[in-house]
Amino acid sequence: MDMLSDVVAFMRCGRPTSARVSWRAPWGVSFRAAPGSAGFQVMLRGSCWLVPPDGEPVPLSMGDLVFLPHGDSFGLADDPARPLVESDCDPSSELFTSADFGGVGAETVILSCGYRLNLDRTHPILGSLPGVIHLPATLGSHPELRAAVELLAAEIDTPRPGTDTVVSSLLDMLQLYVLRAYFETQDEPCTLSGWAAALADPAIGRALDAIHRAPARRWTVESLGTHAGMSRAGFARRFTGLVGQPPLAYLTWWRLASGARMLRESDASVAEVAERVGYGSEFAFGNAFKREFGVAPGRYRRRVAVAL
């Protein structure tokens, strides 16, 4: 898999939720912080204001999309000065719902989507994102993102056989398109770890993609540098500066993270998992895994099975 596909598959867990909500003025609602979750707010009709916990309110118009990757608290209202009523929204509610709230004035229709994240295995790319990503509905921009939004809205408006699966898949697509759009439109690196610059950098992007597509390969700093078209020393400096850790440290982290995912989601033996992620023996994999996760691979698998 390529890197962004890996990131989306890696960090989501549990059952996604989505709702098509109609608000009529006057209205204002606040949503509590939900650590370990991420969500989208998509403007299907009308306009409103996003009220973040810090900073100025953000005007939203039809077609705008807001991504909240860290589950921070936020508010939505027809007027930025409107008092906000705390929502009793349950993040573990049904996959899709439809509801109407507010008064009798101008209507705003919002598509609200979200899902849980496992904070123990969140890719560092997520930490590089700001608390609120606002993607305005600029004419002709990000056509794939707009198409995904329209398909999602149609499925929620008119549920049919298979809607559960379609909505879940579309939410994954939506997140991929949001991340693509965000990283492609950044003029400067992300504030925390430089992942926007890392993905935009052709050489480092090739190296990251190679690691994700073939984590079991016997990569060295020199071979990764060659793959990136750079000298060993120059590649190591640039990779570390943008990604936030040296190439082989990131490779090791990704191998172990991928191994943990295989232990959770497959019946492969520990020895098979070790081989698939690039370890020469089950013993070597077990030692490295225990340093990263605090438990041996077998115990980790049993603990996850009990939790499920």
PDB file of C-alpha atoms in Angstrom, residues 5-248:
ATOM      1  CA  SER A   5      -3.669   4.534   2.220  1.00  0.00           C
ATOM      2  CA  ASP A   6      -1.674   2.919   5.004  1.00  0.00           C
ATOM      3  CA  VAL A   7      -2.260   5.852   7.330  1.00  0.00           C
ATOM      4  CA  VAL A   8      -6.043   5.784   6.893  1.00  0.00           C
ATOM      5  CA  ALA A   9      -6.276   1.994   7.243  1.00  0.00           C
ATOM      6  CA  PHE A  10      -3.915   2.062  10.209  1.00  0.00           C
ATOM      7  CA  MET A  11      -5.498   4.673  12.438  1.00  0.00           C
ATOM      8  CA  ARG A  12      -9.251   4.057  12.209  1.00  0.00           C
ATOM      9  CA  CYS A  13     -10.970   1.554  14.473  1.00  0.00           C
ATOM     10  CA  GLY A  14     -14.516   0.758  15.398  1.00  0.00           C
ATOM     11  CA  ARG A  15     -17.737   1.564  13.630  1.00  0.00           C
ATOM     12  CA  PRO A  16     -18.011   4.945  11.842  1.00  0.00           C
ATOM     13  CA  THR A  17     -20.974   7.206  12.530  1.00  0.00           C
ATOM     14  CA  SER A  18     -22.653   9.754  10.293  1.00  0.00           C
ATOM     15  CA  ALA A  19     -25.751  11.900  10.335  1.00  0.00           C
ATOM     16  CA  ARG A  20     -27.553  14.357   8.106  1.00  0.00           C
ATOM     17  CA  VAL A  21     -28.787  17.145  10.375  1.00  0.00           C
ATOM     18  CA  SER A  22     -31.098  20.039   9.511  1.00  0.00           C
ATOM     19  CA  TRP A  23     -30.866  23.195  11.663  1.00  0.00           C
ATOM     20  CA  ARG A  24     -33.293  26.101  11.433  1.00  0.00           C
ATOM     21  CA  ALA A  25     -32.466  29.556  12.792  1.00  0.00           C
ATOM     22  CA  PRO A  26     -32.082  30.527  15.510  1.00  0.00           C
ATOM     23  CA  TRP A  27     -29.728  27.781  16.659  1.00  0.00           C
ATOM     24  CA  GLY A  28     -26.348  27.256  18.275  1.00  0.00           C
ATOM     25  CA  VAL A  29     -24.821  24.044  19.602  1.00  0.00           C
ATOM     26  CA  SER A  30     -21.525  23.088  21.227  1.00  0.00           C
ATOM     27  CA  PHE A  31     -19.860  19.680  21.011  1.00  0.00           C
ATOM     28  CA  ARG A  32     -17.655  18.370  23.801  1.00  0.00           C
ATOM     29  CA  ALA A  33     -14.090  17.301  23.125  1.00  0.00           C
ATOM     30  CA  ALA A  34     -13.854  13.627  22.192  1.00  0.00           C
ATOM     31  CA  PRO A  35     -10.212  12.511  22.473  1.00  0.00           C
ATOM     32  CA  GLY A  36      -9.509   9.480  20.343  1.00  0.00           C
ATOM     33  CA  SER A  37     -11.923  10.488  17.597  1.00  0.00           C
ATOM     34  CA  ALA A  38     -11.888  12.411  14.343  1.00  0.00           C
ATOM     35  CA  GLY A  39     -14.774  13.983  12.492  1.00  0.00           C
ATOM     36  CA  PHE A  40     -16.028  15.836   9.442  1.00  0.00           C
ATOM     37  CA  GLN A  41     -18.643  18.544   9.104  1.00  0.00           C
ATOM     38  CA  VAL A  42     -19.845  19.049   5.523  1.00  0.00           C
ATOM     39  CA  MET A  43     -22.124  21.928   4.528  1.00  0.00           C
ATOM     40  CA  LEU A  44     -24.830  20.533   2.245  1.00  0.00           C
ATOM     41  CA  ARG A  45     -27.157  23.543   2.292  1.00  0.00           C
ATOM     42  CA  GLY A  46     -27.232  27.063   3.713  1.00  0.00           C
ATOM     43  CA  SER A  47     -24.498  28.617   5.841  1.00  0.00           C
ATOM     44  CA  CYS A  48     -23.368  28.818   9.460  1.00  0.00           C
ATOM     45  CA  TRP A  49     -20.375  29.575  11.684  1.00  0.00           C
ATOM     46  CA  LEU A  50     -17.822  27.218  13.149  1.00  0.00           C
ATOM     47  CA  VAL A  51     -16.865  28.337  16.655  1.00  0.00           C
ATOM     48  CA  PRO A  52     -13.494  26.795  17.640  1.00  0.00           C
ATOM     49  CA  PRO A  53     -12.330  26.627  21.278  1.00  0.00           C
ATOM     50  CA  ASP A  54      -9.638  29.175  20.437  1.00  0.00           C
ATOM     51  CA  GLY A  55      -9.527  31.782  17.723  1.00  0.00           C
ATOM     52  CA  GLU A  56     -12.097  33.593  15.659  1.00  0.00           C
ATOM     53  CA  PRO A  57     -15.332  32.018  14.357  1.00  0.00           C
ATOM     54  CA  VAL A  58     -15.087  30.679  10.800  1.00  0.00           C
ATOM     55  CA  PRO A  59     -17.878  31.331   8.269  1.00  0.00           C
ATOM     56  CA  LEU A  60     -19.013  28.192   6.444  1.00  0.00           C
ATOM     57  CA  SER A  61     -20.924  28.122   3.165  1.00  0.00           C
ATOM     58  CA  MET A  62     -22.555  25.418   1.091  1.00  0.00           C
ATOM     59  CA  GLY A  63     -19.981  22.865  -0.041  1.00  0.00           C
ATOM     60  CA  ASP A  64     -17.403  23.731   2.622  1.00  0.00           C
ATOM     61  CA  LEU A  65     -15.827  20.884   4.577  1.00  0.00           C
ATOM     62  CA  VAL A  66     -14.292  20.976   8.060  1.00  0.00           C
ATOM     63  CA  PHE A  67     -12.063  18.170   9.349  1.00  0.00           C
ATOM     64  CA  LEU A  68     -11.348  17.936  13.102  1.00  0.00           C
ATOM     65  CA  PRO A  69      -8.577  15.310  13.396  1.00  0.00           C
ATOM     66  CA  HIS A  70      -8.026  15.484  17.170  1.00  0.00           C
ATOM     67  CA  GLY A  71     -11.570  15.401  18.488  1.00  0.00           C
ATOM     68  CA  ASP A  72     -11.334  18.953  19.875  1.00  0.00           C
ATOM     69  CA  SER A  73     -14.438  20.702  21.165  1.00  0.00           C
ATOM     70  CA  PHE A  74     -16.220  23.072  18.776  1.00  0.00           C
ATOM     71  CA  GLY A  75     -19.478  24.902  18.203  1.00  0.00           C
ATOM     72  CA  LEU A  76     -21.795  25.504  15.248  1.00  0.00           C
ATOM     73  CA  ALA A  77     -24.346  28.328  15.045  1.00  0.00           C
ATOM     74  CA  ASP A  78     -26.363  30.403  12.626  1.00  0.00           C
ATOM     75  CA  ASP A  79     -24.798  33.523  14.189  1.00  0.00           C
ATOM     76  CA  PRO A  80     -21.318  33.748  15.779  1.00  0.00           C
ATOM     77  CA  ALA A  81     -22.796  35.640  18.730  1.00  0.00           C
ATOM     78  CA  ARG A  82     -25.479  33.026  19.364  1.00  0.00           C
ATOM     79  CA  PRO A  83     -25.343  31.322  22.815  1.00  0.00           C
ATOM     80  CA  LEU A  84     -24.451  27.658  22.388  1.00  0.00           C
ATOM     81  CA  VAL A  85     -26.401  24.764  23.887  1.00  0.00           C
ATOM     82  CA  GLU A  86     -24.351  21.676  24.686  1.00  0.00           C
ATOM     83  CA  SER A  87     -25.133  18.746  22.407  1.00  0.00           C
ATOM     84  CA  ASP A  88     -26.076  15.364  23.821  1.00  0.00           C
ATOM     85  CA  CYS A  89     -24.727  13.675  20.684  1.00  0.00           C
ATOM     86  CA  ASP A  90     -23.538  10.121  21.360  1.00  0.00           C
ATOM     87  CA  PRO A  91     -20.455   9.311  19.248  1.00  0.00           C
ATOM     88  CA  SER A  92     -21.290   5.609  19.445  1.00  0.00           C
ATOM     89  CA  SER A  93     -24.766   6.077  17.973  1.00  0.00           C
ATOM     90  CA  GLU A  94     -26.070   4.513  14.778  1.00  0.00           C
ATOM     91  CA  LEU A  95     -24.083   4.444  11.556  1.00  0.00           C
ATOM     92  CA  PHE A  96     -26.361   6.948   9.892  1.00  0.00           C
ATOM     93  CA  THR A  97     -29.218   9.064  11.151  1.00  0.00           C
ATOM     94  CA  SER A  98     -31.282  12.052  10.071  1.00  0.00           C
ATOM     95  CA  ALA A  99     -32.595  14.730  12.428  1.00  0.00           C
ATOM     96  CA  ASP A 100     -34.070  18.251  12.541  1.00  0.00           C
ATOM     97  CA  PHE A 101     -33.357  20.902  15.200  1.00  0.00           C
ATOM     98  CA  GLY A 102     -33.670  24.610  15.916  1.00  0.00           C
ATOM     99  CA  GLY A 103     -36.349  27.161  15.160  1.00  0.00           C
ATOM    100  CA  VAL A 104     -38.356  28.019  12.041  1.00  0.00           C
ATOM    101  CA  GLY A 105     -35.955  30.335  10.217  1.00  0.00           C
ATOM    102  CA  ALA A 106     -33.413  29.783   7.441  1.00  0.00           C
ATOM    103  CA  GLU A 107     -32.329  26.163   7.066  1.00  0.00           C
ATOM    104  CA  THR A 108     -28.780  24.818   7.251  1.00  0.00           C
ATOM    105  CA  VAL A 109     -28.152  21.160   6.431  1.00  0.00           C
ATOM    106  CA  ILE A 110     -24.932  19.557   7.657  1.00  0.00           C
ATOM    107  CA  LEU A 111     -23.473  16.131   7.034  1.00  0.00           C
ATOM    108  CA  SER A 112     -21.670  15.120  10.239  1.00  0.00           C
ATOM    109  CA  CYS A 113     -19.342  12.103  10.168  1.00  0.00           C
ATOM    110  CA  GLY A 114     -16.872  10.633  12.621  1.00  0.00           C
ATOM    111  CA  TYR A 115     -15.055   7.575  13.867  1.00  0.00           C
ATOM    112  CA  ARG A 116     -12.851   6.440  16.722  1.00  0.00           C
ATOM    113  CA  LEU A 117      -9.065   6.359  16.627  1.00  0.00           C
ATOM    114  CA  ASN A 118      -6.780   4.121  18.624  1.00  0.00           C
ATOM    115  CA  LEU A 119      -4.401   6.575  20.276  1.00  0.00           C
ATOM    116  CA  ASP A 120      -1.893   3.785  20.945  1.00  0.00           C
ATOM    117  CA  ARG A 121      -1.305   3.346  17.237  1.00  0.00           C
ATOM    118  CA  THR A 122      -1.890   6.736  15.664  1.00  0.00           C
ATOM    119  CA  HIS A 123       0.447   7.533  12.795  1.00  0.00           C
ATOM    120  CA  PRO A 124       2.603  10.622  13.521  1.00  0.00           C
ATOM    121  CA  ILE A 125       1.163  12.274  10.437  1.00  0.00           C
ATOM    122  CA  LEU A 126      -2.017  12.883  12.445  1.00  0.00           C
ATOM    123  CA  GLY A 127      -0.127  14.825  15.109  1.00  0.00           C
ATOM    124  CA  SER A 128       1.168  17.190  12.447  1.00  0.00           C
ATOM    125  CA  LEU A 129      -2.336  18.374  11.587  1.00  0.00           C
ATOM    126  CA  PRO A 130      -3.949  21.480  13.105  1.00  0.00           C
ATOM    127  CA  GLY A 131      -7.036  21.153  15.258  1.00  0.00           C
ATOM    128  CA  VAL A 132      -9.316  22.431  12.469  1.00  0.00           C
ATOM    129  CA  ILE A 133      -8.849  21.986   8.721  1.00  0.00           C
ATOM    130  CA  HIS A 134     -11.243  24.118   6.664  1.00  0.00           C
ATOM    131  CA  LEU A 135     -11.515  23.299   2.955  1.00  0.00           C
ATOM    132  CA  PRO A 136     -13.709  25.933   1.249  1.00  0.00           C
ATOM    133  CA  ALA A 137     -15.853  24.877  -1.702  1.00  0.00           C
ATOM    134  CA  THR A 138     -13.782  26.600  -4.383  1.00  0.00           C
ATOM    135  CA  LEU A 139     -15.227  26.046  -7.858  1.00  0.00           C
ATOM    136  CA  GLY A 140     -13.355  23.260  -9.653  1.00  0.00           C
ATOM    137  CA  SER A 141     -11.070  22.397  -6.732  1.00  0.00           C
ATOM    138  CA  HIS A 142     -10.731  18.827  -5.428  1.00  0.00           C
ATOM    139  CA  PRO A 143     -13.408  17.221  -7.660  1.00  0.00           C
ATOM    140  CA  GLU A 144     -12.845  13.760  -6.107  1.00  0.00           C
ATOM    141  CA  LEU A 145     -13.521  15.154  -2.631  1.00  0.00           C
ATOM    142  CA  ARG A 146     -16.744  16.797  -3.800  1.00  0.00           C
ATOM    143  CA  ALA A 147     -17.862  13.587  -5.523  1.00  0.00           C
ATOM    144  CA  ALA A 148     -17.266  11.555  -2.342  1.00  0.00           C
ATOM    145  CA  VAL A 149     -19.304  14.067  -0.328  1.00  0.00           C
ATOM    146  CA  GLU A 150     -22.198  13.864  -2.794  1.00  0.00           C
ATOM    147  CA  LEU A 151     -22.179  10.055  -2.739  1.00  0.00           C
ATOM    148  CA  LEU A 152     -22.095  10.005   1.056  1.00  0.00           C
ATOM    149  CA  ALA A 153     -24.963  12.474   1.311  1.00  0.00           C
ATOM    150  CA  ALA A 154     -27.032  10.429  -1.155  1.00  0.00           C
ATOM    151  CA  GLU A 155     -26.501   7.197   0.807  1.00  0.00           C
ATOM    152  CA  ILE A 156     -27.505   8.834   4.087  1.00  0.00           C
ATOM    153  CA  ASP A 157     -30.509  10.579   2.507  1.00  0.00           C
ATOM    154  CA  THR A 158     -31.816   7.342   0.995  1.00  0.00           C
ATOM    155  CA  PRO A 159     -30.533   4.248   2.841  1.00  0.00           C
ATOM    156  CA  ARG A 160     -30.665   1.081   0.730  1.00  0.00           C
ATOM    157  CA  PRO A 161     -29.359  -2.476   1.029  1.00  0.00           C
ATOM    158  CA  GLY A 162     -25.603  -2.256   1.508  1.00  0.00           C
ATOM    159  CA  THR A 163     -25.614   1.305   2.847  1.00  0.00           C
ATOM    160  CA  ASP A 164     -23.651   0.335   5.978  1.00  0.00           C
ATOM    161  CA  THR A 165     -20.724  -0.916   3.893  1.00  0.00           C
ATOM    162  CA  VAL A 166     -20.934   1.922   1.369  1.00  0.00           C
ATOM    163  CA  VAL A 167     -20.934   4.627   4.067  1.00  0.00           C
ATOM    164  CA  SER A 168     -17.982   3.058   5.877  1.00  0.00           C
ATOM    165  CA  SER A 169     -15.967   2.882   2.647  1.00  0.00           C
ATOM    166  CA  LEU A 170     -16.897   6.422   1.652  1.00  0.00           C
ATOM    167  CA  LEU A 171     -15.720   7.754   5.024  1.00  0.00           C
ATOM    168  CA  ASP A 172     -12.307   6.221   4.375  1.00  0.00           C
ATOM    169  CA  MET A 173     -12.311   7.779   0.899  1.00  0.00           C
ATOM    170  CA  LEU A 174     -13.342  11.118   2.346  1.00  0.00           C
ATOM    171  CA  GLN A 175     -10.449  11.125   4.788  1.00  0.00           C
ATOM    172  CA  LEU A 176      -7.978  10.252   2.050  1.00  0.00           C
ATOM    173  CA  TYR A 177      -9.253  13.060  -0.151  1.00  0.00           C
ATOM    174  CA  VAL A 178      -9.170  15.520   2.767  1.00  0.00           C
ATOM    175  CA  LEU A 179      -5.552  14.639   3.579  1.00  0.00           C
ATOM    176  CA  ARG A 180      -4.602  14.886  -0.095  1.00  0.00           C
ATOM    177  CA  ALA A 181      -6.289  18.264  -0.458  1.00  0.00           C
ATOM    178  CA  TYR A 182      -4.740  19.610   2.740  1.00  0.00           C
ATOM    179  CA  PHE A 183      -1.184  18.556   1.974  1.00  0.00           C
ATOM    180  CA  GLU A 184      -1.415  19.668  -1.658  1.00  0.00           C
ATOM    181  CA  THR A 185      -2.545  23.164  -0.699  1.00  0.00           C
ATOM    182  CA  GLN A 186       0.021  23.882   2.031  1.00  0.00           C
ATOM    183  CA  ASP A 187       2.603  26.526   1.203  1.00  0.00           C
ATOM    184  CA  GLU A 188       4.630  25.806   4.339  1.00  0.00           C
ATOM    185  CA  PRO A 189       5.429  22.617   6.314  1.00  0.00           C
ATOM    186  CA  CYS A 190       3.118  21.529   9.103  1.00  0.00           C
ATOM    187  CA  THR A 191       3.977  23.250  12.351  1.00  0.00           C
ATOM    188  CA  LEU A 192       4.804  20.195  14.428  1.00  0.00           C
ATOM    189  CA  SER A 193       6.679  17.626  12.378  1.00  0.00           C
ATOM    190  CA  GLY A 194       6.914  18.733   8.777  1.00  0.00           C
ATOM    191  CA  TRP A 195       4.816  15.956   7.256  1.00  0.00           C
ATOM    192  CA  ALA A 196       3.326  18.305   4.669  1.00  0.00           C
ATOM    193  CA  ALA A 197       6.824  19.104   3.462  1.00  0.00           C
ATOM    194  CA  ALA A 198       7.884  15.435   3.670  1.00  0.00           C
ATOM    195  CA  LEU A 199       5.027  14.316   1.426  1.00  0.00           C
ATOM    196  CA  ALA A 200       5.526  17.232  -0.934  1.00  0.00           C
ATOM    197  CA  ASP A 201       9.266  16.564  -1.223  1.00  0.00           C
ATOM    198  CA  PRO A 202       9.717  14.226  -4.236  1.00  0.00           C
ATOM    199  CA  ALA A 203      12.802  12.484  -2.826  1.00  0.00           C
ATOM    200  CA  ILE A 204      11.549  11.950   0.722  1.00  0.00           C
ATOM    201  CA  GLY A 205       8.099  11.086  -0.578  1.00  0.00           C
ATOM    202  CA  ARG A 206       9.611   8.306  -2.714  1.00  0.00           C
ATOM    203  CA  ALA A 207      11.507   6.939   0.280  1.00  0.00           C
ATOM    204  CA  LEU A 208       8.407   6.953   2.520  1.00  0.00           C
ATOM    205  CA  ASP A 209       6.360   5.292  -0.194  1.00  0.00           C
ATOM    206  CA  ALA A 210       9.061   2.610  -0.625  1.00  0.00           C
ATOM    207  CA  ILE A 211       9.085   1.870   3.116  1.00  0.00           C
ATOM    208  CA  HIS A 212       5.312   1.509   3.201  1.00  0.00           C
ATOM    209  CA  ARG A 213       5.116  -0.627   0.068  1.00  0.00           C
ATOM    210  CA  ALA A 214       7.923  -2.987   1.119  1.00  0.00           C
ATOM    211  CA  PRO A 215       8.615  -2.793   4.874  1.00  0.00           C
ATOM    212  CA  ALA A 216      10.234  -6.247   4.895  1.00  0.00           C
ATOM    213  CA  ARG A 217      12.936  -5.295   2.397  1.00  0.00           C
ATOM    214  CA  ARG A 218      16.455  -5.038   3.838  1.00  0.00           C
ATOM    215  CA  TRP A 219      16.550  -1.266   3.615  1.00  0.00           C
ATOM    216  CA  THR A 220      19.628   0.708   4.616  1.00  0.00           C
ATOM    217  CA  VAL A 221      20.077   4.471   4.740  1.00  0.00           C
ATOM    218  CA  GLU A 222      22.172   4.140   1.591  1.00  0.00           C
ATOM    219  CA  SER A 223      19.616   2.074  -0.342  1.00  0.00           C
ATOM    220  CA  LEU A 224      16.789   4.400   0.689  1.00  0.00           C
ATOM    221  CA  GLY A 225      18.930   7.365  -0.359  1.00  0.00           C
ATOM    222  CA  THR A 226      19.578   5.714  -3.719  1.00  0.00           C
ATOM    223  CA  HIS A 227      15.837   5.099  -4.114  1.00  0.00           C
ATOM    224  CA  ALA A 228      15.259   8.770  -3.351  1.00  0.00           C
ATOM    225  CA  GLY A 229      18.004   9.838  -5.779  1.00  0.00           C
ATOM    226  CA  MET A 230      20.177  11.415  -3.088  1.00  0.00           C
ATOM    227  CA  SER A 231      23.492  10.844  -1.383  1.00  0.00           C
ATOM    228  CA  ARG A 232      23.397   8.882   1.857  1.00  0.00           C
ATOM    229  CA  ALA A 233      24.312  11.838   4.076  1.00  0.00           C
ATOM    230  CA  GLY A 234      22.076  14.339   2.310  1.00  0.00           C
ATOM    231  CA  PHE A 235      19.119  11.961   2.380  1.00  0.00           C
ATOM    232  CA  ALA A 236      19.558  11.184   6.090  1.00  0.00           C
ATOM    233  CA  ARG A 237      19.647  14.896   6.984  1.00  0.00           C
ATOM    234  CA  ARG A 238      16.609  15.813   4.900  1.00  0.00           C
ATOM    235  CA  PHE A 239      14.539  12.803   6.009  1.00  0.00           C
ATOM    236  CA  THR A 240      15.256  13.420   9.694  1.00  0.00           C
ATOM    237  CA  GLY A 241      14.556  17.135   9.376  1.00  0.00           C
ATOM    238  CA  LEU A 242      11.168  16.635   7.711  1.00  0.00           C
ATOM    239  CA  VAL A 243       9.865  13.414   9.249  1.00  0.00           C
ATOM    240  CA  GLY A 244      11.204  14.081  12.741  1.00  0.00           C
ATOM    241  CA  GLN A 245      13.215  10.872  13.133  1.00  0.00           C
ATOM    242  CA  PRO A 246      16.028   9.122  11.203  1.00  0.00           C
ATOM    243  CA  PRO A 247      15.112   6.845   8.264  1.00  0.00           C
ATOM    244  CA  LEU A 248      15.856   3.541  10.001  1.00  0.00           C
TER     245      LEU A 248
END
